[in-house]
Amino acid sequence: MAHVNNLPLPDIEQWETRTVLKTCAEAHRYLAELKGLVRTIPNEGILLNTLTLQEAKDSSEVENIITSQDDLYRASISEDGYKNSAAKEVQDYAIALRTGYQRVKAQKLIRLADILEVQELIEKNRAGLRKLPGTELKNAATGETVYSPPQDAVEVESLMENLAQYINDDAMCAADPLVKMAIIHHQFESIHPFYDGNGRTGRIINILYLVAKELLDIPVLYLSRYVIQNKGDYYRELQAVREQGDWEAWILFMLKGVIQTSQKTIQLVADISTLMKRYKKELRGGLPKVYSHELLNNLFSHPYTKIEFVMQDLSVSRLTATKYLEQLCELGLIRKEKIGRSNFYINDPLFALLSDQSY
């Protein structure tokens, strides 16, 4: 059984090789570009709502919880309840991510209590840190045990307290914050502190750490798609650190994830911004009396909207909200679809952008 040691790592300088530092610099450059671009979107809630759902879908897919974009968006605004259990699990993840973000934004810390809350919201239970032995990580294909995390409840709690201290106390480690993020993620996954939800909680900690270190203002960089596309490498590099202490390859894997994901997210945010400008121009030209910032935000906060949301966001009557949406349909900006008992109004170009797997 590989032993999990307390952080910090001894001699961190040996892992901050020339290649690692060069890759770090590139990752920081793209993160800074993404941070600046996000600030050009007039309402941060637009990206917070839409991209959080995307991350929830991808992160859950790593754990073989599969849902379609359609099911996901319908479930997130339907009062009919969740007909799709996978969509419900994805929604729980999105709620956990947003809750964690609000905590970290306010305090610039990621406390152990915050990590426990995130896992509780994902799994919908209060089991907390593992207290019973018997947890093993197995190869899904062969059933062979590939890794046994710490089994003793006292050790698990002690390691998690140490990890929380390491996350928040920069005096414990002078490494670049992106190197530190890679170390934090490996340590968390190796402690494997919960009975369930470790992978998803660990991926949320990644983005919360970038926000805590002010490398991003809002959580818009999600590595889950990168993990899905490189799943074999992800688990192999995790294990290589446990078995051979090969930190450099793991750190480079994570840094490349930040670079690739930043590049794709920059393109997605730019395309959303371009689409918003197009809608603004068409609204002002075709429906000048209907146009408002609030209406534009409503159409981009989610690919699906409905009468009640327009009433709420624009402080208008049901009759007025219905009239606005019907006029938007006539202009070709949205499409009406009856789902169950409700009429939904779909922003198809936004839906297409968020569904595009090339981002």
Coordinates of N, CA, C and O in Angstrom, one line a residue, residues 213-319:
K213 N -6.9 31.9 -5.2 CA -5.7 32.5 -5.5 C -5.8 33.7 -6.5 O -4.8 34.3 -7.0
E214 N -7.1 34.0 -6.8 CA -7.4 35.2 -7.7 C -6.8 35.0 -9.1 O -6.6 36.0 -9.8
L215 N -6.6 33.8 -9.5 CA -6.2 33.6 -10.9 C -7.4 33.7 -11.8 O -7.2 33.9 -13.0
L216 N -8.6 33.5 -11.3 CA -9.8 33.7 -12.0 C -10.8 34.4 -11.0 O -10.7 34.2 -9.8
D217 N -11.7 35.2 -11.5 CA -12.7 35.9 -10.7 C -13.9 35.0 -10.4 O -14.5 35.0 -9.3
I218 N -14.3 34.2 -11.4 CA -15.4 33.3 -11.3 C -15.0 31.9 -11.8 O -14.1 31.8 -12.6
P219 N -15.7 30.9 -11.4 CA -15.2 29.5 -11.8 C -15.7 29.2 -13.2 O -16.8 28.7 -13.4
V220 N -14.8 29.4 -14.1 CA -15.1 29.2 -15.6 C -14.1 28.2 -16.2 O -14.3 27.8 -17.4
L221 N -13.1 27.8 -15.5 CA -12.1 26.9 -16.1 C -12.3 25.5 -15.5 O -12.1 25.3 -14.3
Y222 N -12.7 24.5 -16.3 CA -13.1 23.2 -15.8 C -12.2 22.1 -16.5 O -12.3 22.1 -17.7
L223 N -11.5 21.3 -15.7 CA -10.6 20.3 -16.3 C -11.3 19.0 -16.5 O -10.7 18.1 -17.0
S224 N -12.6 18.9 -16.2 CA -13.2 17.6 -16.3 C -13.2 17.0 -17.8 O -13.0 15.8 -18.0
R225 N -13.5 17.9 -18.7 CA -13.5 17.5 -20.1 C -12.1 16.9 -20.5 O -12.0 15.9 -21.2
Y226 N -11.1 17.6 -20.1 CA -9.7 17.2 -20.3 C -9.4 15.8 -19.7 O -8.8 15.0 -20.3
V227 N -10.0 15.6 -18.5 CA -9.8 14.3 -17.8 C -10.5 13.2 -18.5 O -10.0 12.1 -18.7
I228 N -11.7 13.5 -19.0 CA -12.5 12.5 -19.8 C -11.7 12.1 -21.1 O -11.5 10.9 -21.4
Q229 N -11.1 13.1 -21.7 CA -10.4 12.9 -23.0 C -9.1 12.2 -22.8 O -8.5 11.6 -23.7
N230 N -8.5 12.3 -21.5 CA -7.2 11.7 -21.2 C -7.3 10.8 -20.0 O -6.4 10.8 -19.1
K231 N -8.4 10.1 -19.9 CA -8.7 9.4 -18.6 C -7.6 8.4 -18.3 O -7.2 8.2 -17.1
G232 N -7.1 7.6 -19.3 CA -6.1 6.7 -19.0 C -4.8 7.3 -18.5 O -4.2 6.8 -17.5
D233 N -4.4 8.4 -19.1 CA -3.2 9.1 -18.7 C -3.4 9.7 -17.3 O -2.5 9.7 -16.4
Y234 N -4.6 10.2 -17.0 CA -4.9 10.8 -15.7 C -4.7 9.7 -14.6 O -3.9 10.0 -13.6
Y235 N -5.3 8.6 -14.7 CA -5.1 7.6 -13.7 C -3.7 7.0 -13.6 O -3.2 6.7 -12.6
R236 N -3.1 6.9 -14.8 CA -1.7 6.3 -14.8 C -0.7 7.3 -14.2 O 0.1 6.8 -13.4
E237 N -0.9 8.6 -14.4 CA 0.1 9.6 -13.8 C -0.2 9.7 -12.3 O 0.8 9.9 -11.5
L238 N -1.5 9.6 -11.9 CA -1.8 9.6 -10.5 C -1.0 8.5 -9.8 O -0.4 8.6 -8.7
Q239 N -1.1 7.3 -10.4 CA -0.6 6.1 -9.8 C 1.0 6.1 -9.8 O 1.6 5.6 -8.9
A240 N 1.5 6.7 -10.9 CA 3.0 6.8 -11.0 C 3.6 7.6 -9.9 O 4.7 7.3 -9.4
V241 N 2.9 8.6 -9.4 CA 3.4 9.4 -8.2 C 3.4 8.5 -7.0 O 4.4 8.5 -6.2
R242 N 2.3 7.7 -6.8 CA 2.2 6.8 -5.6 C 3.3 5.8 -5.6 O 3.9 5.4 -4.6
E243 N 3.6 5.2 -6.8 CA 4.5 4.1 -6.9 C 5.9 4.5 -7.1 O 6.8 3.8 -6.6
Q244 N 6.2 5.5 -7.9 CA 7.6 5.9 -8.3 C 7.9 7.3 -7.8 O 9.1 7.7 -8.0
G245 N 7.0 8.0 -7.3 CA 7.3 9.4 -6.9 C 7.5 10.3 -8.1 O 8.3 11.3 -7.9
D246 N 6.9 10.0 -9.2 CA 7.2 10.8 -10.4 C 6.2 12.0 -10.5 O 5.2 12.0 -11.2
W247 N 6.6 13.0 -9.7 CA 5.8 14.2 -9.6 C 5.8 15.1 -10.9 O 4.8 15.7 -11.3
E248 N 7.0 15.1 -11.5 CA 7.1 16.0 -12.7 C 6.1 15.7 -13.8 O 5.4 16.6 -14.3
A249 N 5.9 14.4 -14.1 CA 5.0 14.0 -15.2 C 3.6 14.4 -14.8 O 2.8 14.8 -15.6
W250 N 3.2 14.2 -13.5 CA 1.9 14.5 -13.0 C 1.6 16.0 -13.1 O 0.6 16.4 -13.6
I251 N 2.6 16.8 -12.6 CA 2.4 18.3 -12.7 C 2.3 18.8 -14.1 O 1.4 19.6 -14.4
L252 N 3.1 18.2 -15.0 CA 3.0 18.6 -16.4 C 1.6 18.2 -17.0 O 1.1 19.0 -17.8
F253 N 1.1 17.1 -16.6 CA -0.2 16.6 -17.1 C -1.3 17.6 -16.7 O -2.1 18.0 -17.5
M254 N -1.2 18.1 -15.5 CA -2.2 19.0 -15.0 C -2.0 20.4 -15.6 O -3.0 21.1 -16.0
L255 N -0.8 20.8 -15.8 CA -0.5 22.1 -16.4 C -1.0 22.2 -17.8 O -1.6 23.2 -18.3
K256 N -0.8 21.1 -18.6 CA -1.2 21.0 -19.9 C -2.8 21.0 -20.0 O -3.4 21.6 -20.9
G257 N -3.4 20.5 -19.0 CA -4.9 20.5 -18.8 C -5.3 22.0 -18.7 O -6.3 22.4 -19.3
V258 N -4.6 22.7 -17.9 CA -5.0 24.2 -17.7 C -4.8 24.9 -19.0 O -5.7 25.7 -19.4
I259 N -3.7 24.7 -19.7 CA -3.5 25.4 -21.0 C -4.6 25.0 -22.0 O -5.2 25.9 -22.6
Q260 N -4.8 23.7 -22.2 CA -5.8 23.3 -23.3 C -7.2 23.8 -22.9 O -7.9 24.3 -23.8
T261 N -7.5 23.7 -21.6 CA -8.9 24.0 -21.2 C -9.1 25.6 -21.3 O -10.1 26.0 -21.7
S262 N -8.0 26.3 -20.9 CA -8.1 27.8 -21.0 C -8.3 28.2 -22.5 O -9.1 29.1 -22.8
Q263 N -7.5 27.6 -23.4 CA -7.6 28.0 -24.8 C -9.1 27.7 -25.3 O -9.6 28.6 -26.0
K264 N -9.6 26.6 -25.0 CA -11.0 26.3 -25.4 C -12.0 27.1 -24.8 O -13.0 27.5 -25.4
T265 N -11.8 27.4 -23.5 CA -12.8 28.3 -22.8 C -12.7 29.7 -23.3 O -13.8 30.4 -23.4
I266 N -11.5 30.2 -23.6 CA -11.4 31.5 -24.2 C -12.2 31.6 -25.5 O -13.0 32.6 -25.7
Q267 N -12.1 30.6 -26.3 CA -12.9 30.6 -27.6 C -14.4 30.5 -27.3 O -15.1 31.2 -28.0
L268 N -14.8 29.7 -26.4 CA -16.2 29.6 -26.1 C -16.8 30.9 -25.5 O -17.8 31.4 -26.0
V269 N -16.1 31.5 -24.6 CA -16.5 32.8 -24.0 C -16.6 33.9 -25.1 O -17.5 34.7 -25.2
A270 N -15.6 33.9 -26.0 CA -15.6 34.9 -27.1 C -16.8 34.7 -28.0 O -17.4 35.6 -28.5
D271 N -17.1 33.4 -28.3 CA -18.2 33.1 -29.2 C -19.5 33.4 -28.5 O -20.5 33.9 -29.2
I272 N -19.7 33.2 -27.2 CA -20.9 33.6 -26.5 C -21.0 35.1 -26.5 O -22.1 35.7 -26.8
S273 N -19.9 35.9 -26.4 CA -19.9 37.3 -26.4 C -20.3 37.8 -27.8 O -21.2 38.7 -27.9
T274 N -19.8 37.2 -28.8 CA -20.2 37.6 -30.2 C -21.7 37.3 -30.4 O -22.4 38.2 -31.0
L275 N -22.2 36.2 -30.0 CA -23.6 35.9 -30.1 C -24.5 36.9 -29.4 O -25.5 37.3 -29.9
M276 N -24.1 37.3 -28.2 CA -24.8 38.3 -27.4 C -24.9 39.6 -28.1 O -25.9 40.2 -28.2
K277 N -23.8 40.0 -28.7 CA -23.8 41.3 -29.5 C -24.7 41.2 -30.7 O -25.4 42.2 -31.0
R278 N -24.7 40.0 -31.3 CA -25.7 39.8 -32.5 C -27.1 40.0 -32.0 O -27.9 40.6 -32.6
Y279 N -27.4 39.3 -30.9 CA -28.8 39.3 -30.4 C -29.2 40.8 -30.0 O -30.3 41.2 -30.2
K280 N -28.2 41.4 -29.3 CA -28.5 42.8 -28.9 C -28.8 43.7 -30.1 O -29.8 44.5 -30.1
K281 N -28.0 43.6 -31.2 CA -28.3 44.3 -32.4 C -29.6 44.0 -33.0 O -30.4 44.9 -33.4
E282 N -29.9 42.7 -33.1 CA -31.2 42.3 -33.7 C -32.4 42.7 -32.9 O -33.5 43.1 -33.4
L283 N -32.2 42.7 -31.6 CA -33.3 43.1 -30.7 C -33.6 44.6 -30.8 O -34.7 45.0 -30.9
R284 N -32.5 45.4 -30.8 CA -32.6 46.8 -30.8 C -33.2 47.2 -32.2 O -34.0 48.2 -32.3
G285 N -32.8 46.5 -33.3 CA -33.4 46.8 -34.6 C -34.8 46.4 -34.8 O -35.6 47.1 -35.4
G286 N -35.1 45.1 -34.4 CA -36.4 44.6 -34.7 C -37.4 44.8 -33.6 O -38.6 44.9 -33.9
L287 N -37.0 44.9 -32.4 CA -38.0 45.1 -31.3 C -37.4 46.2 -30.3 O -37.1 45.9 -29.1
P288 N -37.3 47.4 -30.7 CA -36.7 48.4 -29.9 C -37.4 48.7 -28.6 O -36.8 49.0 -27.6
K289 N -38.7 48.5 -28.6 CA -39.5 48.8 -27.4 C -39.4 47.6 -26.4 O -39.7 47.8 -25.2
V290 N -39.0 46.5 -26.9 CA -38.9 45.3 -26.0 C -37.5 45.1 -25.5 O -37.4 44.6 -24.3
Y291 N -36.5 45.6 -26.2 CA -35.1 45.4 -25.8 C -34.9 46.0 -24.4 O -35.3 47.1 -24.1
S292 N -34.1 45.2 -23.6 CA -33.5 45.7 -22.4 C -32.3 44.8 -22.0 O -32.2 43.7 -22.5
H293 N -31.4 45.3 -21.2 CA -30.3 44.5 -20.7 C -30.8 43.3 -20.0 O -30.2 42.2 -20.1
E294 N -31.9 43.5 -19.2 CA -32.4 42.4 -18.4 C -32.9 41.2 -19.3 O -32.7 40.1 -19.0
L295 N -33.6 41.6 -20.4 CA -34.1 40.6 -21.3 C -32.9 39.9 -22.0 O -32.9 38.6 -22.1
L296 N -31.9 40.6 -22.4 CA -30.7 40.0 -23.1 C -30.1 39.0 -22.1 O -29.7 37.9 -22.5
N297 N -29.9 39.4 -20.8 CA -29.3 38.6 -19.8 C -30.2 37.3 -19.6 O -29.6 36.2 -19.5
N298 N -31.5 37.5 -19.6 CA -32.4 36.3 -19.5 C -32.2 35.3 -20.6 O -32.1 34.1 -20.3
L299 N -32.0 35.8 -21.8 CA -31.9 34.9 -22.9 C -30.5 34.1 -22.9 O -30.4 33.1 -23.6
F300 N -29.5 34.7 -22.2 CA -28.2 34.0 -22.2 C -27.8 33.4 -20.9 O -26.7 32.8 -20.8
S301 N -28.6 33.5 -19.9 CA -28.3 32.9 -18.6 C -28.5 31.4 -18.6 O -28.1 30.7 -17.7
H302 N -29.2 31.0 -19.6 CA -29.6 29.6 -19.7 C -30.1 29.4 -21.2 O -30.8 30.3 -21.7
P303 N -29.8 28.2 -21.8 CA -30.4 28.1 -23.2 C -31.9 28.0 -23.2 O -32.5 28.2 -24.3
Y304 N -32.5 27.7 -22.1 CA -34.0 27.6 -22.1 C -34.5 28.7 -21.1 O -33.9 28.9 -20.1
T305 N -35.5 29.4 -21.5 CA -36.2 30.3 -20.6 C -37.7 30.0 -20.6 O -38.1 29.1 -21.4
K306 N -38.4 30.6 -19.8 CA -39.9 30.4 -19.7 C -40.5 31.7 -19.2 O -39.9 32.6 -18.8
I307 N -41.8 31.8 -19.3 CA -42.6 33.0 -19.0 C -42.3 33.5 -17.6 O -42.0 34.7 -17.4
E308 N -42.3 32.5 -16.6 CA -42.1 32.9 -15.2 C -40.7 33.6 -15.0 O -40.6 34.5 -14.2
F309 N -39.7 33.2 -15.7 CA -38.4 33.7 -15.6 C -38.3 35.2 -16.1 O -37.7 36.0 -15.6
V310 N -39.0 35.4 -17.3 CA -39.0 36.7 -17.8 C -39.8 37.7 -16.9 O -39.4 38.8 -16.7
M311 N -40.9 37.2 -16.3 CA -41.7 38.0 -15.4 C -40.8 38.4 -14.2 O -40.8 39.6 -13.8
Q312 N -40.1 37.4 -13.7 CA -39.2 37.7 -12.6 C -38.1 38.7 -12.9 O -37.8 39.6 -12.2
D313 N -37.4 38.4 -14.0 CA -36.2 39.2 -14.3 C -36.5 40.6 -14.8 O -35.7 41.5 -14.6
L314 N -37.6 40.8 -15.5 CA -38.0 42.1 -16.0 C -39.0 42.8 -15.2 O -39.4 43.9 -15.5
S315 N -39.6 42.1 -14.1 CA -40.6 42.7 -13.3 C -41.8 43.1 -14.2 O -42.3 44.3 -14.1
V316 N -42.3 42.2 -15.0 CA -43.4 42.5 -15.8 C -44.5 41.5 -15.6 O -44.3 40.4 -14.9
S317 N -45.7 41.7 -16.1 CA -46.9 40.8 -15.9 C -46.7 39.6 -16.8 O -45.9 39.6 -17.7
R318 N -47.5 38.6 -16.5 CA -47.5 37.4 -17.3 C -47.9 37.7 -18.7 O -47.2 37.1 -19.7
L319 N -48.8 38.5 -18.9 CA -49.3 38.9 -20.3 C -48.2 39.6 -21.0 O -47.9 39.2 -22.2

